[in-house]
GROMACS .gro file of C-alpha atoms in nm:
model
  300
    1UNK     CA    1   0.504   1.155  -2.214
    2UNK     CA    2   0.768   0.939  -2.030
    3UNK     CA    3   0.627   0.606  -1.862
    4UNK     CA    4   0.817   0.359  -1.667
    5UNK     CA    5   0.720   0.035  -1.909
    6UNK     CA    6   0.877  -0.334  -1.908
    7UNK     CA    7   0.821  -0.588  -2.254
    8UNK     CA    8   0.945  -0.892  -2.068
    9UNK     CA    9   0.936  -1.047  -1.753
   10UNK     CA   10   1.237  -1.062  -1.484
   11UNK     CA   11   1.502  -0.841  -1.299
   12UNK     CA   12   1.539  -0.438  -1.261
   13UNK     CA   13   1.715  -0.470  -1.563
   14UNK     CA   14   1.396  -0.465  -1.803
   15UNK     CA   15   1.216  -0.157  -1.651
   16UNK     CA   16   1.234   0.113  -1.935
   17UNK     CA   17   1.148   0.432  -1.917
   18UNK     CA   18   0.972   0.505  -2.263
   19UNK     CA   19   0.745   0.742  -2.487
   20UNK     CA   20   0.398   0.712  -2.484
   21UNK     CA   21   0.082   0.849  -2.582
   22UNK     CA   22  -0.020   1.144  -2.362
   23UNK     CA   23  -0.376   0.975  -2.186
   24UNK     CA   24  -0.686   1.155  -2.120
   25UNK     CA   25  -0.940   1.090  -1.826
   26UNK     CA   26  -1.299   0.970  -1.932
   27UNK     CA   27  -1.619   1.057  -1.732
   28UNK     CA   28  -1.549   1.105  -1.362
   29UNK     CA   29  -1.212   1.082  -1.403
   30UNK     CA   30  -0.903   1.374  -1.340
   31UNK     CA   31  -0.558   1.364  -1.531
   32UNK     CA   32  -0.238   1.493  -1.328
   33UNK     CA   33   0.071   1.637  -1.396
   34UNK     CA   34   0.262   1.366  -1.225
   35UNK     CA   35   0.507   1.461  -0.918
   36UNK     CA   36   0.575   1.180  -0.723
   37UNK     CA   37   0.443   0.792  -0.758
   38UNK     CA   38   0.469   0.506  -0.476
   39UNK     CA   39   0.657   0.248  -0.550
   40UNK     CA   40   0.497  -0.091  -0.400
   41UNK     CA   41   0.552  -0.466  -0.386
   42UNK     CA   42   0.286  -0.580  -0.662
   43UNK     CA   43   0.534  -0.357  -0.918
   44UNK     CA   44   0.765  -0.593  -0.898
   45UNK     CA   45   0.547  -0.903  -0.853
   46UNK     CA   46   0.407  -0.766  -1.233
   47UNK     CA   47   0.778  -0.719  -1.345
   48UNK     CA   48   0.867  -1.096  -1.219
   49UNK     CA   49   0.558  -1.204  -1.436
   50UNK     CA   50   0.397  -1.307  -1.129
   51UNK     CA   51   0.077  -1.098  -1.156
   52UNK     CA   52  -0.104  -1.037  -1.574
   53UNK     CA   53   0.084  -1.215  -1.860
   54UNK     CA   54   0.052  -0.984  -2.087
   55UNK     CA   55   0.316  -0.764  -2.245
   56UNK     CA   56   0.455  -0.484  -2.245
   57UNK     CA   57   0.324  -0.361  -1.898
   58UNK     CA   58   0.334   0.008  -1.730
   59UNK     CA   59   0.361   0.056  -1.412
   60UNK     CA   60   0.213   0.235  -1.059
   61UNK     CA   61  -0.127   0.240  -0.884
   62UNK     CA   62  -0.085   0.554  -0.720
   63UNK     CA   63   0.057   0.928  -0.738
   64UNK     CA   64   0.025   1.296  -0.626
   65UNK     CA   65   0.065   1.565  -0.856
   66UNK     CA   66  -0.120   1.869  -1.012
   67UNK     CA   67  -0.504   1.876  -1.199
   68UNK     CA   68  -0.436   1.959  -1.523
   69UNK     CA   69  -0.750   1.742  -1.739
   70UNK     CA   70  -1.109   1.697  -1.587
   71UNK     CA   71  -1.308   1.422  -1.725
   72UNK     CA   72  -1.664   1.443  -1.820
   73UNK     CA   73  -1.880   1.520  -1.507
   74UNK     CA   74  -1.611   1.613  -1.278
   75UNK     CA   75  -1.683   1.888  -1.044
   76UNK     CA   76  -1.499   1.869  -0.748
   77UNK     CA   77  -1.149   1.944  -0.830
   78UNK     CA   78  -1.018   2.227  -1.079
   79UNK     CA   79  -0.727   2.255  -1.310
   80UNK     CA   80  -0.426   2.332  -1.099
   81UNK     CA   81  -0.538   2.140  -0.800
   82UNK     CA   82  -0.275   1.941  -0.572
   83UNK     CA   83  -0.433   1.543  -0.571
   84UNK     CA   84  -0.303   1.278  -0.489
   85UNK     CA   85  -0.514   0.909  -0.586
   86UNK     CA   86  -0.560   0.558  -0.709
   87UNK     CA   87  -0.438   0.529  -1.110
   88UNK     CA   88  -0.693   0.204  -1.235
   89UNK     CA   89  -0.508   0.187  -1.538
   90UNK     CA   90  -0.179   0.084  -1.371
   91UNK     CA   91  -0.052   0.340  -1.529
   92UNK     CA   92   0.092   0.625  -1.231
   93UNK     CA   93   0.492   0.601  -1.309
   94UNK     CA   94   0.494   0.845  -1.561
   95UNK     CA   95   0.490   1.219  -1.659
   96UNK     CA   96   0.088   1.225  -1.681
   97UNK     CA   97  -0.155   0.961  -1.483
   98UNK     CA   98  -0.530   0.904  -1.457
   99UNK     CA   99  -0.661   0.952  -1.136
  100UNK     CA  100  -1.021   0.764  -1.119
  101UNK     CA  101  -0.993   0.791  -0.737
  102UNK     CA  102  -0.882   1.120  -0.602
  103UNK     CA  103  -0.871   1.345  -0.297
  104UNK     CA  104  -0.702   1.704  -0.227
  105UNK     CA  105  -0.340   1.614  -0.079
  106UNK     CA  106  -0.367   1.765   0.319
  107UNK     CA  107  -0.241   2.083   0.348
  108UNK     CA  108   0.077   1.982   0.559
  109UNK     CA  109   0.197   1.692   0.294
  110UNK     CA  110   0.406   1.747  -0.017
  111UNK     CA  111   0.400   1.560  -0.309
  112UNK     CA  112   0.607   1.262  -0.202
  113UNK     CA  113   0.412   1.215   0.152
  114UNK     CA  114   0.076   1.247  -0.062
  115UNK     CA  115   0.200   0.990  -0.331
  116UNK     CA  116   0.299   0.711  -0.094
  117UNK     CA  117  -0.045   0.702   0.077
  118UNK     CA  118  -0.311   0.514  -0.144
  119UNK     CA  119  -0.240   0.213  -0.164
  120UNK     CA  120  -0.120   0.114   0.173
  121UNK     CA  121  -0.405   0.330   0.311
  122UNK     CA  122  -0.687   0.211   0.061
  123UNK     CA  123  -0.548  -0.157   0.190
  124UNK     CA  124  -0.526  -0.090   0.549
  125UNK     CA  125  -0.902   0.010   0.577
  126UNK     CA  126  -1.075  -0.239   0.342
  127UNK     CA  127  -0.923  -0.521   0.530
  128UNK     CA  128  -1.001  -0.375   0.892
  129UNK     CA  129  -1.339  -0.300   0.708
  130UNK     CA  130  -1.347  -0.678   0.601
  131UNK     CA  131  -1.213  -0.761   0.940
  132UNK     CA  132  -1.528  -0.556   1.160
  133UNK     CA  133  -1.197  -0.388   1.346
  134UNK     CA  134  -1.387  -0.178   1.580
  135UNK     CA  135  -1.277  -0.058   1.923
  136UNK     CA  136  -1.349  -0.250   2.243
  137UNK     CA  137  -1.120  -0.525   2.043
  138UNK     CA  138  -0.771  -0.663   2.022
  139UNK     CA  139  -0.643  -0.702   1.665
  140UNK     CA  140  -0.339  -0.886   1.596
  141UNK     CA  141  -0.131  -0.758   1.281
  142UNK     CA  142   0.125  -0.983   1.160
  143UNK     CA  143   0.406  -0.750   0.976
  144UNK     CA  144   0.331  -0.422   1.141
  145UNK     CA  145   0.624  -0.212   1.045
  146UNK     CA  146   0.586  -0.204   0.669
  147UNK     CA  147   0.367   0.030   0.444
  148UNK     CA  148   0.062  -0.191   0.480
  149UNK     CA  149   0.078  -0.306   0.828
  150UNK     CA  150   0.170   0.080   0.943
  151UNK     CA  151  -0.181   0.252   0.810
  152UNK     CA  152  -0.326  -0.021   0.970
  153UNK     CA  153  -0.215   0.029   1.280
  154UNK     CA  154  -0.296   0.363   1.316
  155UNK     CA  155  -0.630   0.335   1.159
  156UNK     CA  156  -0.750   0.065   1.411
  157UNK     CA  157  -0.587   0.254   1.690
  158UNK     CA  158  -0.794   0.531   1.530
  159UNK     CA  159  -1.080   0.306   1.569
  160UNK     CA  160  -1.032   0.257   1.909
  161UNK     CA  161  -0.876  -0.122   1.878
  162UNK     CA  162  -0.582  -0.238   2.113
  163UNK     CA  163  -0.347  -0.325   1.883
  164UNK     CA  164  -0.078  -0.598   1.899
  165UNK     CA  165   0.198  -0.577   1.659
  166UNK     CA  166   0.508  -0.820   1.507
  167UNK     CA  167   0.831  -0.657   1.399
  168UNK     CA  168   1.206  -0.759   1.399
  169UNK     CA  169   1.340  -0.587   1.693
  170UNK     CA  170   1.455  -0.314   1.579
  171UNK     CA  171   1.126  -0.160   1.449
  172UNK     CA  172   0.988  -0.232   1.829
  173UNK     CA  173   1.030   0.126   1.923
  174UNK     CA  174   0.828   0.264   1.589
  175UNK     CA  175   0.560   0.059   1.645
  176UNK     CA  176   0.502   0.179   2.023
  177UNK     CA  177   0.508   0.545   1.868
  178UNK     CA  178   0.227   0.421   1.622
  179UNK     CA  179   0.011   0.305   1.917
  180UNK     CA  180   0.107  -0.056   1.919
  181UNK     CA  181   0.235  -0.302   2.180
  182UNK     CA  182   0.547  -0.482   1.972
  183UNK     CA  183   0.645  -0.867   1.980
  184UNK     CA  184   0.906  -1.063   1.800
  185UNK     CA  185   0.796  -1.256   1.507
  186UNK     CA  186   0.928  -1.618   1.487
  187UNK     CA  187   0.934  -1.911   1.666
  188UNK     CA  188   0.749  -1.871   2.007
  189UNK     CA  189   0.508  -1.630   1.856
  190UNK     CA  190   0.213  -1.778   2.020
  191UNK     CA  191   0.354  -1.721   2.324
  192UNK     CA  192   0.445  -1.382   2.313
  193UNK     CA  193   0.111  -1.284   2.209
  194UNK     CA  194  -0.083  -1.473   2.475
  195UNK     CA  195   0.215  -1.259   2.778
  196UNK     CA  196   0.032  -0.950   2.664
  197UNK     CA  197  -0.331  -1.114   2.596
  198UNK     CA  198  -0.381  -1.380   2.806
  199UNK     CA  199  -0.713  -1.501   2.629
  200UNK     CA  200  -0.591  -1.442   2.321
  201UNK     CA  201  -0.687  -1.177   2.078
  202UNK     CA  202  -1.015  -1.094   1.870
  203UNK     CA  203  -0.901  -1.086   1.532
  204UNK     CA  204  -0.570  -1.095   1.302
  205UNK     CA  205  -0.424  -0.952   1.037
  206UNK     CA  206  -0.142  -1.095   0.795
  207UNK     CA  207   0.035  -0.861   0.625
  208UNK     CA  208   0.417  -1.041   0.572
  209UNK     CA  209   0.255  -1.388   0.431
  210UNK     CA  210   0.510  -1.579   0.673
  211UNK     CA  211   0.316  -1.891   0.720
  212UNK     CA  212   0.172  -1.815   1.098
  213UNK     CA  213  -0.182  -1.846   0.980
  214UNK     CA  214  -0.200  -2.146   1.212
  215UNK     CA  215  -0.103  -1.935   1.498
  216UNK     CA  216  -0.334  -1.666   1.416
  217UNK     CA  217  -0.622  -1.880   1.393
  218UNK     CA  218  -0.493  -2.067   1.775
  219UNK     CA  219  -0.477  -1.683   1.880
  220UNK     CA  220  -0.868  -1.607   1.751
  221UNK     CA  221  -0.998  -1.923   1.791
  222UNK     CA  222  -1.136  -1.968   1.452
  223UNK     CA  223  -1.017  -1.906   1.081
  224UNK     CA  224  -1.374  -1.672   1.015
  225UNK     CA  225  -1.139  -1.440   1.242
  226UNK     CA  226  -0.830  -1.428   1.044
  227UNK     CA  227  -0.764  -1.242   0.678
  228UNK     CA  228  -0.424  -1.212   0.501
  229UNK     CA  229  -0.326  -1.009   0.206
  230UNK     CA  230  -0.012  -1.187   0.132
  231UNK     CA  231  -0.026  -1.568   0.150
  232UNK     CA  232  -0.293  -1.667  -0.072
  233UNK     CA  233  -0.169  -2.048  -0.071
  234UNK     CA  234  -0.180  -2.062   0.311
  235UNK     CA  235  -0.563  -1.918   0.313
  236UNK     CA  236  -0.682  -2.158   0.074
  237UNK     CA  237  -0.562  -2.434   0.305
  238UNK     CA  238  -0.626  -2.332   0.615
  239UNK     CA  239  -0.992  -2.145   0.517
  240UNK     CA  240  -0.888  -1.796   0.572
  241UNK     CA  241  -1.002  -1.491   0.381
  242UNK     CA  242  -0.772  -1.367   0.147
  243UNK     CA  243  -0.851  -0.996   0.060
  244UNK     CA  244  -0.775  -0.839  -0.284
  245UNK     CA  245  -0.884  -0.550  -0.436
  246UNK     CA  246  -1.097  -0.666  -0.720
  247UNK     CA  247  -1.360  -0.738  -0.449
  248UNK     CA  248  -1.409  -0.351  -0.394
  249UNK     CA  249  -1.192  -0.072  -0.263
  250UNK     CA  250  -1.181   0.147   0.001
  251UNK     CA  251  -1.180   0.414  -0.164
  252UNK     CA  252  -1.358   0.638   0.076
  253UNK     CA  253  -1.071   0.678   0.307
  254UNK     CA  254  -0.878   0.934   0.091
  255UNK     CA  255  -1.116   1.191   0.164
  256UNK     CA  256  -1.116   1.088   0.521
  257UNK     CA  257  -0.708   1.058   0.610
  258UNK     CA  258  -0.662   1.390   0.602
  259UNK     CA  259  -0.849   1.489   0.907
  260UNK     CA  260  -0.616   1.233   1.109
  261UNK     CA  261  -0.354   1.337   0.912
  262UNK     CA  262  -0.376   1.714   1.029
  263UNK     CA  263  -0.459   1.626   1.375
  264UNK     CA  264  -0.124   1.438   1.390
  265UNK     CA  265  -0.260   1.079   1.445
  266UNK     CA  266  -0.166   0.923   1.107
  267UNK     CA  267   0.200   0.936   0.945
  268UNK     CA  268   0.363   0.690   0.659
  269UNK     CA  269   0.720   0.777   0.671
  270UNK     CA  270   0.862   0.819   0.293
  271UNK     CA  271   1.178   0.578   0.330
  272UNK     CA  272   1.378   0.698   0.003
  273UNK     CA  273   1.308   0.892  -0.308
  274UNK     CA  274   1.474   0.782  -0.693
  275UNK     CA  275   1.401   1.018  -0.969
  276UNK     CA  276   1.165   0.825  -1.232
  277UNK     CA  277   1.501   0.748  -1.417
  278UNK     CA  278   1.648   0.493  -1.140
  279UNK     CA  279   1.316   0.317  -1.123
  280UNK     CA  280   1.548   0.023  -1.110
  281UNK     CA  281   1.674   0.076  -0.816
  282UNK     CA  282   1.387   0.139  -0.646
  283UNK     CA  283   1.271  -0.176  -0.720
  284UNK     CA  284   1.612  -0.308  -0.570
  285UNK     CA  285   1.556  -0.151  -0.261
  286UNK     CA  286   1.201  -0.293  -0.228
  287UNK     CA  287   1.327  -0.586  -0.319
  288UNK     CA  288   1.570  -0.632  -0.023
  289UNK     CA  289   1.293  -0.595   0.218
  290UNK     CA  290   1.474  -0.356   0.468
  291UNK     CA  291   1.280  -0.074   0.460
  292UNK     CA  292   1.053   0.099   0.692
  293UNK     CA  293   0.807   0.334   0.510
  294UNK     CA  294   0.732   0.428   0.172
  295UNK     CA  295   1.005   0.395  -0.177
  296UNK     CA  296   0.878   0.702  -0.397
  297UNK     CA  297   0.948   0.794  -0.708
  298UNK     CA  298   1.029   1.182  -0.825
  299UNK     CA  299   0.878   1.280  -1.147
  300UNK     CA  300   0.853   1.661  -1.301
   0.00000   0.00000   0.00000
């Protein structure tokens, strides 16, 4: 099969797309046919060496495609099924993927919609999970408009949470239609936050990693009330959770999106599609940091 690879660190330049052994699932596990794969920030954090040190890596945690392998034990899906799911092995950028977490892709989604839901979703709800995010609160998400910060948005609003959101100005607008109240990140943030929540707000989320812990925790009133996903250096110093997946995943929620899904309260835009080929410039794109939504690759 063809599999996006890399067998040394650094730019786009080193993503290959290569021959490799066709897998097979084990026990509980599916295989697809492979028709679209998110493409997501800790690709390129592996590809920068950032992440595992080994070499040569493959590449993609998640992708939508067609059943066409069952695994010992599996009885829930058939051959010929549309999935979409979670790929443990790292392994989703290619013609054929292991699925070991997997749900029927919602009737009104095609491939690429189903493919850029996983992660951000699986994400979204562990840390709101982590978090207690229930409704009756306020829950402030630092770096609302991106993959991430979107599902989480809508799940807490979901959840019956008042959400408060940051954006550039320009995303203000999409984060109203997701059921959040929009400030400007920056300087001042404080601020803006306490105009619409005078007593400041419950909890808070940090999706961007852009150093406002200490704000967040002024906002909450105590770091026990903050988490962050992206600034692992700031929540060691300032004793804030940081929340990775290795602690467990929340992996129920991909049988459970599709009902919000279908009733038209959940949406992750797909921002632009590359055929598995121009892998390298998908990463580029991500890279730049300008886009709202999901970066998708085509595959099949």
């Amino acid at each position: 099969m063809k599999a996006a690879r890399f067998d040394r660190f650094g730019g786009p330049e080193v993503l290959q797309i290569v021959d490799l052994p066709d897998p097979h699932p084990g026990p509980g596990e599916i295989r697809i046919a492979v028709r679209a794969a998110g493409v997501n920030p800790s690709d390129w954090k592996k590809r920068q060496g950032l992440m595992d040190p080994e070499l040569p890596q493959t590449l993609g945690h998640e992708a939508a495609g067609i059943v066409d392998e069952l695994g010992e034990g599996v009885k829930d899906v058939a051959v010929g099924d549309r999935v979409f799911g979670l790929s443990a092995e790292g392994a989703a950028q290619a013609e054929l993927a292991v699925l070991s977490f997997y749900a029927p892709i919602p009737p009104s989604l095609d491939f690429p919609g189903a493919a850029a839901l996983p992660a951000a979703i699986e994400t979204a709800t562990r840390v709101l999970d982590q978090l207690g995010v229930a409704g009756g609160g306020t829950l402030l998400i630092n770096g609302a408009s991106g993959s991430v910060g979107s599902a989480a948005v809508q799940l807490a609003v979901a959840r019956g949470a008042r959400v408060i959101g940051t954006g550039g100005p320009a995303n203000h607008e999409y984060l109203r239609s997701l059921g959040a109240e929009p400030v400007a990140y920056g300087e001042g943030l404080a601020e803006r936050v306490r105009a619409l929540a005078p007593g400041g707000v419950d909890l808070a989320l940090d999706v961007a990693g852009s150093g406002v812990l200490p704000e967040l925790i002024g906002l909450t009133g105590g770091a026990e009330h903050v988490l962050t996903v992206a600034d692992f250096a700031g929540a060691r110093e300032h004793g804030v959770r940081f929340s990775r997946g290795d602690a467990g995943r929340a992996v129920h929620v991909l049988g459970e999106i599709g009902a919000l899904i279908e009733a038209g309260r959940f949406s992750l835009p797909v921002a632009r599609t590359f055929p598995l080929a121009e892998i390298a410039e998908a990463h580029r794109a991500g890279e730049e940091g300008r886009v709202r939504g999901k970066l998708v690759l085509l595959v099949g």
